[in-house]
Amino acid sequence: MITFCRGLVLRVGERQLEFERDLGDGRVQFKYLDNFEVKTYRLSKLYAEIVSGRYVPVTVPPSDASGRAGSVALPPHWSPKQQQLVDFRMRFVKAVLCSPARTHSRDHCESIGRRVWARMKAAHGGGVDCSAFSCPSGATIELWIRKYLQSDRNAYVLLDRRAMSRRPKRLEPLIDVIVDGQLAKHYLRLRGVSVKEAYRLICREIARHNAQHGTDLSLPSERTINRRVDSIPPFIRDSRRLGPAYARNKWRYSLKGDQSTRIMERVEIDHTPLDIWVLDPYSGVPLGRPWITVLIDRKSGYLLGFYISFYGPSAATVARAVKVSILPKDEWLEALPDAALRWSAQGTAELYVIDNGLEFHSTAFMRMAMELRSDVIFNPVHQPWLKPAIERAIMEFNRALPTNGKVYTPIANARPPDPAKGLRSSLMTCAHAFSNGPHRSTR
């Protein structure tokens, strides 16, 4: 439950918003904590953004705005034993709170508690295993009611929190150093040993230390070592044992999200070979698989321009694609038999997002970016999820190619398609389409 009052802080991307005031007509105002810009929201729209996860509550005040320390949040998951314990204690708390008495004295709680316990015994628990509980005293029920009311009627405070409390480490400091050293040496390494083998090496190291220094260090249990391994962040564990590339792909995430706020602010560029073979329309000689260079606007997902050739990735092909994205597309639409749609994309971008290909690091491309007055940002290596728009667009381009002329990945225990059946005509049709386009490419 979220209360729009002082103390509520929401996070969107890497920025944070703090509640400022309620305007009273279904609108609220928040201010950014970095530049104190005030922004007005409608409550219905803001609730929808919070439910969808775009706005994440960082600090949530209690619903009574009292700020008492007893206000706690409900846990995401309850075990059956915890749920049964809460149900048992809530029966006594609700019975006392629903009684006509205005005060909840200890004697009053004692008498009501006996009646509730008698009813539960007569009804064989009523869904609660009475054999696991005993009749609480009046002082215990009084304590439950006080905690329940102070926490803004939060049932979570009635749980037995001893099992969930963090206990201090019971290992001696010297044993703690040995355990950390052996785990770092044998477990947190590329293709390291298992946890069971690491536990055996830890026991051997402690026994060696006792023999050399005359100490009497006790051996930790295997369960203690398992808990120590589980406390290591999974990204660090996989990065040390399986490599940084595997860890980045498994635990990848983009905290910033889409930071573009307007059209042509962020444009992504990439190229890939098309999954199709092209034949010469006159001699029938296979020309190979053409390359396509694509530019996509990140804010709208609109296709800005592309260029198809057999030259492969180079500064020249990128310059051709950027030129197509800048100029009007009237001649492209005139080449179509029935141009029902308009292609209105034109102009330069404020920022070009590119990968780490050699063509993007060339002097020619950097000079072109400076001439266009555009910024350039290089995507991190092996992290394509940080520019997902262009990756998805390239996948859709390959999916839209003719079926008979596509290049297929070899599948085990499957017969590949026969190129003599329907493949030549499909590829020649595709070759005619490429050769008759506005930008005909020749070898």
XYZ file of C-alpha atoms in Angstrom:
443
model
C 0.000 0.000 0.000
C 1.364 3.412 -1.015
C 0.391 6.673 0.655
C 0.997 9.915 -1.205
C 2.454 12.004 1.604
C 5.763 13.418 2.775
C 8.535 10.849 2.604
C 7.443 8.996 -0.564
C 10.318 8.712 -3.042
C 9.981 7.128 -6.500
C 12.791 6.069 -8.823
C 12.534 6.305 -12.613
C 15.693 5.211 -14.408
C 18.532 6.676 -12.358
C 16.592 9.745 -11.171
C 14.504 10.029 -8.010
C 11.264 11.914 -7.370
C 10.091 13.063 -3.941
C 6.467 13.844 -3.077
C 5.889 17.591 -2.884
C 2.140 18.324 -2.501
C -1.388 17.108 -3.259
C -3.256 19.634 -5.435
C -6.653 18.241 -4.358
C -8.169 17.734 -7.834
C -6.772 14.279 -8.527
C -3.282 15.611 -9.208
C -0.078 15.412 -7.192
C 3.285 17.080 -7.590
C 6.717 15.503 -7.252
C 10.125 17.116 -7.496
C 13.361 15.660 -8.876
C 16.048 15.377 -6.220
C 18.874 16.236 -8.612
C 17.667 19.582 -10.020
C 14.482 20.164 -7.915
C 12.288 20.321 -11.028
C 8.606 20.039 -10.053
C 6.428 17.708 -12.131
C 2.635 17.261 -11.945
C 0.957 13.836 -12.323
C -2.583 12.562 -12.344
C -3.123 9.978 -9.624
C -4.661 7.425 -11.987
C -1.764 7.637 -14.427
C 0.852 7.574 -11.657
C -0.732 4.487 -10.073
C -0.606 2.750 -13.461
C 3.087 3.648 -13.868
C 3.890 2.267 -10.392
C 1.995 -0.979 -11.035
C 3.713 -1.434 -14.407
C 7.115 -1.053 -12.728
C 8.281 2.070 -14.560
C 8.209 4.048 -11.290
C 9.691 2.088 -8.382
C 8.978 3.168 -4.780
C 12.263 3.638 -2.937
C 11.013 5.043 0.384
C 7.402 4.317 1.392
C 5.990 6.058 4.510
C 3.312 4.337 6.663
C -0.318 4.883 5.688
C -1.056 6.891 8.838
C 1.872 9.268 8.099
C 3.041 8.947 11.671
C 6.468 7.645 10.769
C 6.562 5.207 13.667
C 9.376 2.729 13.656
C 6.944 -0.173 14.044
C 5.636 0.246 10.493
C 7.024 -2.602 8.410
C 6.267 -4.027 4.981
C 4.628 -7.368 4.308
C 6.991 -10.132 3.177
C 6.593 -11.309 -0.436
C 6.209 -14.972 0.537
C 4.965 -16.739 3.662
C 5.685 -20.324 4.557
C 2.705 -22.486 5.625
C 4.011 -22.508 9.212
C 4.232 -18.699 9.311
C 0.748 -18.347 7.806
C -0.691 -20.709 10.419
C 0.998 -18.769 13.228
C -0.418 -15.447 11.969
C -3.916 -16.951 11.632
C -3.747 -18.289 15.185
C -2.683 -14.979 16.747
C -5.029 -12.881 14.606
C -8.039 -14.795 16.010
C -7.282 -13.564 19.506
C -6.427 -10.027 18.365
C -9.615 -9.624 16.312
C -11.775 -11.124 19.064
C -10.537 -8.510 21.535
C -10.728 -5.601 19.071
C -14.274 -6.562 18.019
C -15.514 -6.762 21.587
C -17.808 -3.909 22.772
C -15.362 -2.913 25.526
C -13.573 0.376 24.907
C -10.441 -0.564 26.839
C -8.332 -3.667 26.386
C -7.156 -4.475 29.882
C -5.143 -7.562 30.696
C -8.053 -9.234 32.517
C -10.372 -8.494 29.612
C -7.869 -10.036 27.156
C -7.500 -13.052 29.469
C -11.246 -13.797 29.551
C -11.715 -13.368 25.804
C -8.634 -15.487 25.133
C -10.051 -18.392 27.136
C -13.354 -18.233 25.215
C -11.574 -18.175 21.841
C -9.356 -21.097 22.873
C -12.386 -23.104 24.025
C -14.143 -22.518 20.689
C -11.052 -23.571 18.781
C -10.717 -26.766 20.813
C -14.400 -27.562 20.278
C -14.131 -26.961 16.525
C -10.893 -29.009 16.344
C -8.857 -25.925 15.506
C -11.026 -24.604 12.689
C -8.199 -24.939 10.181
C -5.425 -24.377 12.758
C -3.440 -27.214 14.340
C -4.063 -26.578 18.052
C -1.552 -29.239 19.079
C 1.260 -26.912 17.971
C -0.017 -24.020 20.146
C -1.167 -23.335 23.667
C -3.650 -20.864 25.122
C -1.943 -17.454 25.347
C -2.062 -15.428 28.528
C -3.724 -12.048 28.878
C -0.356 -10.257 28.902
C 0.639 -11.981 25.632
C -2.612 -11.008 23.910
C -2.207 -7.444 25.194
C 1.302 -7.333 23.702
C 0.012 -8.641 20.338
C -2.700 -5.965 20.236
C -0.241 -3.184 21.071
C 2.177 -4.246 18.341
C -0.674 -4.723 15.849
C -2.091 -1.234 16.409
C 1.289 0.497 16.469
C 2.206 -1.028 13.093
C -0.910 0.381 11.385
C -2.717 -3.004 11.653
C 0.042 -4.900 9.905
C -0.267 -8.648 10.498
C 3.408 -9.182 9.736
C 4.424 -7.975 13.203
C 2.659 -10.978 14.773
C 5.189 -13.364 13.262
C 7.927 -14.904 15.344
C 10.855 -12.929 14.019
C 13.529 -14.866 15.856
C 13.934 -17.277 12.953
C 14.347 -14.342 10.524
C 16.756 -12.284 12.603
C 20.377 -12.004 11.533
C 22.673 -13.707 13.979
C 26.296 -12.685 14.352
C 28.994 -14.941 12.953
C 29.892 -17.782 15.279
C 33.195 -18.605 13.600
C 36.405 -17.516 15.232
C 38.223 -14.715 13.389
C 41.116 -16.996 12.429
C 38.763 -19.676 11.053
C 36.901 -16.965 9.170
C 40.151 -15.867 7.496
C 41.010 -19.454 6.552
C 37.543 -20.091 5.088
C 37.626 -16.909 2.994
C 41.153 -17.636 1.789
C 40.429 -21.214 0.754
C 37.200 -20.273 -1.014
C 38.998 -17.525 -2.938
C 41.879 -19.848 -3.811
C 40.032 -23.015 -4.820
C 36.317 -22.210 -5.320
C 36.247 -18.665 -6.759
C 38.468 -19.428 -9.721
C 37.945 -20.451 -13.326
C 36.680 -24.049 -13.347
C 37.109 -24.204 -9.578
C 36.291 -27.120 -7.319
C 32.839 -27.914 -5.959
C 31.575 -26.762 -2.568
C 32.051 -30.246 -1.119
C 35.653 -30.369 -2.287
C 36.218 -26.825 -0.998
C 34.933 -27.914 2.428
C 37.419 -30.805 2.444
C 40.294 -28.430 1.607
C 39.191 -26.036 4.368
C 39.216 -28.856 6.933
C 42.665 -29.930 5.772
C 43.993 -26.362 6.039
C 42.604 -25.965 9.592
C 44.150 -29.302 10.616
C 47.507 -28.196 9.165
C 47.288 -24.888 11.030
C 46.573 -26.684 14.314
C 49.579 -28.994 13.784
C 51.992 -26.151 12.945
C 50.925 -23.559 15.525
C 49.621 -25.750 18.325
C 46.125 -24.214 18.180
C 42.846 -26.024 18.806
C 40.589 -24.594 16.106
C 37.335 -26.483 15.646
C 36.164 -27.486 12.197
C 33.148 -25.650 10.773
C 30.201 -27.674 9.541
C 29.529 -28.249 5.867
C 26.265 -26.356 6.218
C 28.211 -23.286 7.390
C 30.355 -23.401 4.262
C 27.240 -23.765 2.099
C 25.735 -20.665 3.710
C 28.984 -18.762 3.152
C 28.970 -19.719 -0.534
C 25.289 -18.736 -0.878
C 26.073 -15.317 0.609
C 28.428 -14.553 -2.297
C 26.627 -12.446 -4.948
C 25.725 -14.723 -7.864
C 27.231 -12.348 -10.435
C 30.622 -12.417 -8.690
C 30.405 -16.185 -8.236
C 29.678 -16.844 -11.914
C 32.199 -14.224 -13.033
C 35.021 -15.922 -11.122
C 34.041 -19.537 -11.894
C 32.635 -19.287 -15.450
C 34.120 -16.078 -16.806
C 33.000 -12.438 -17.066
C 31.301 -12.929 -20.453
C 29.081 -15.732 -19.150
C 28.196 -13.738 -16.023
C 27.256 -10.622 -18.016
C 25.015 -12.641 -20.320
C 23.330 -14.506 -17.462
C 22.822 -11.590 -15.068
C 22.511 -8.839 -17.664
C 20.246 -5.894 -16.977
C 19.934 -2.270 -18.042
C 19.314 -0.016 -15.039
C 19.077 3.182 -17.069
C 16.500 1.904 -19.531
C 15.468 4.073 -22.459
C 16.672 7.594 -21.688
C 15.648 9.146 -25.019
C 12.960 11.819 -24.701
C 12.455 12.992 -28.308
C 12.709 11.907 -31.931
C 16.194 11.772 -33.504
C 17.868 12.117 -30.115
C 19.302 8.582 -30.081
C 19.860 6.610 -33.309
C 21.298 3.075 -33.337
C 23.428 1.774 -36.225
C 24.352 -1.829 -36.988
C 24.856 -4.155 -39.943
C 24.542 -7.875 -40.578
C 24.672 -10.303 -43.528
C 21.225 -11.142 -44.874
C 20.149 -14.771 -44.646
C 19.736 -15.174 -48.403
C 21.866 -16.014 -51.448
C 21.741 -13.759 -54.519
C 22.358 -14.996 -58.062
C 23.380 -12.934 -61.069
C 20.183 -12.521 -63.163
C 22.047 -13.085 -66.451
C 24.774 -15.665 -65.809
C 23.265 -17.422 -62.795
C 26.548 -17.184 -60.879
C 26.048 -16.914 -57.085
C 27.096 -13.463 -55.960
C 26.980 -14.308 -52.250
C 25.076 -12.987 -49.271
C 24.572 -9.200 -49.218
C 25.163 -7.043 -46.155
C 22.607 -4.571 -44.824
C 23.375 -1.487 -42.726
C 20.376 -0.155 -40.769
C 19.624 3.010 -38.757
C 16.764 2.951 -36.207
C 15.414 5.797 -34.053
C 15.342 4.574 -30.447
C 12.441 6.723 -29.237
C 9.931 5.825 -31.960
C 11.448 2.637 -33.399
C 11.129 4.226 -36.873
C 13.350 3.018 -39.713
C 15.504 5.977 -40.783
C 17.536 4.386 -43.568
C 19.384 1.311 -44.784
C 21.940 0.321 -47.415
C 22.430 -3.100 -49.045
C 25.669 -4.090 -50.777
C 28.250 -6.852 -51.114
C 31.121 -4.788 -49.704
C 30.675 -5.797 -46.071
C 31.110 -3.535 -43.045
C 33.155 -0.452 -43.878
C 33.123 3.288 -43.380
C 31.807 3.666 -46.938
C 28.711 1.497 -46.356
C 27.990 3.290 -43.084
C 28.307 6.656 -44.830
C 25.879 5.504 -47.566
C 23.338 4.382 -44.941
C 23.671 7.640 -42.990
C 23.237 9.595 -46.242
C 20.027 7.672 -47.008
C 18.715 8.462 -43.511
C 19.401 12.196 -43.931
C 17.944 12.729 -47.418
C 14.231 12.546 -48.376
C 12.956 9.125 -49.535
C 10.760 10.178 -52.463
C 12.774 8.303 -55.093
C 12.572 5.138 -52.994
C 8.796 5.338 -52.790
C 8.481 6.069 -56.519
C 10.191 2.760 -57.290
C 7.381 0.855 -55.559
C 4.353 -0.155 -57.654
C 1.852 1.276 -55.151
C 3.305 3.512 -52.470
C 0.427 3.792 -50.023
C 2.570 5.009 -47.111
C 4.890 7.957 -46.660
C 8.498 7.649 -45.503
C 9.001 10.942 -43.722
C 12.276 10.183 -41.907
C 15.057 12.636 -42.728
C 17.664 14.721 -40.955
C 20.680 14.168 -38.724
C 20.640 12.629 -35.264
C 21.917 14.107 -32.027
C 23.581 10.857 -30.930
C 24.647 7.745 -32.842
C 24.903 4.513 -30.817
C 27.318 2.080 -32.472
C 29.235 -1.073 -31.637
C 33.005 -1.511 -31.542
C 33.603 -2.438 -35.195
C 36.743 -1.176 -36.908
C 34.680 0.862 -39.373
C 33.222 2.908 -36.500
C 36.675 3.578 -35.032
C 37.991 4.808 -38.378
C 39.020 8.400 -38.943
C 36.545 8.762 -41.823
C 33.549 7.902 -39.652
C 34.629 10.184 -36.806
C 35.122 13.053 -39.265
C 31.671 12.388 -40.694
C 30.151 12.555 -37.193
C 31.931 15.850 -36.545
C 30.679 17.274 -39.856
C 27.121 16.293 -38.910
C 27.511 17.876 -35.430
C 26.479 14.545 -33.880
C 27.781 12.768 -30.805
C 28.955 9.139 -30.881
C 28.729 6.564 -28.108
C 30.250 3.081 -28.314
C 28.226 0.199 -26.902
C 30.076 -2.045 -24.386
C 31.616 -5.188 -25.864
C 29.391 -8.304 -25.938
C 26.382 -6.457 -24.469
C 23.912 -6.062 -27.376
C 20.936 -5.760 -24.989
C 21.933 -2.131 -24.377
C 20.793 -1.281 -27.939
C 17.828 -3.628 -28.358
C 15.919 -1.657 -31.017
C 18.430 -2.263 -33.803
C 18.965 -5.905 -32.823
C 15.237 -6.618 -32.989
C 14.877 -4.744 -36.284
C 17.642 -6.793 -37.919
C 15.969 -9.997 -36.764
C 12.679 -8.871 -38.313
C 14.428 -7.991 -41.604
C 15.836 -11.499 -41.911
C 12.476 -12.993 -40.965
C 10.746 -11.112 -43.823
C 13.015 -12.592 -46.539
C 11.665 -15.201 -49.023
C 11.481 -18.648 -47.492
C 12.952 -20.628 -50.405
C 16.064 -18.517 -50.692
C 16.985 -18.236 -47.031
C 20.127 -19.577 -45.421
C 19.303 -22.143 -42.773
C 21.325 -23.246 -39.789
C 22.301 -26.927 -40.119
C 20.029 -29.098 -37.973
C 21.159 -32.504 -36.733
C 19.281 -35.527 -38.130
C 17.426 -33.372 -40.675
C 17.637 -33.331 -44.461
C 18.652 -29.902 -45.807
C 16.420 -28.249 -48.469
C 17.133 -29.185 -52.083
C 18.485 -26.100 -53.939
C 17.302 -27.496 -57.275
C 13.633 -27.310 -56.243
C 12.321 -23.787 -56.327
C 15.476 -22.174 -54.993
C 16.863 -20.762 -58.257
C 13.680 -18.929 -59.208
C 13.324 -17.430 -55.732
C 16.919 -16.219 -55.657
C 16.706 -14.719 -59.135
C 13.557 -12.865 -58.121
C 15.409 -11.455 -55.130
C 18.369 -10.524 -57.352
C 16.076 -8.596 -59.695
C 14.667 -6.719 -56.705
C 18.144 -5.735 -55.533
C 19.360 -4.768 -59.034
C 16.295 -2.625 -59.838
C 16.416 -0.621 -56.581
C 17.465 3.016 -56.340
C 20.994 2.085 -55.169
C 22.193 -0.738 -57.410
C 25.380 -2.323 -56.062
C 27.885 -4.114 -58.328
C 31.024 -5.926 -57.539
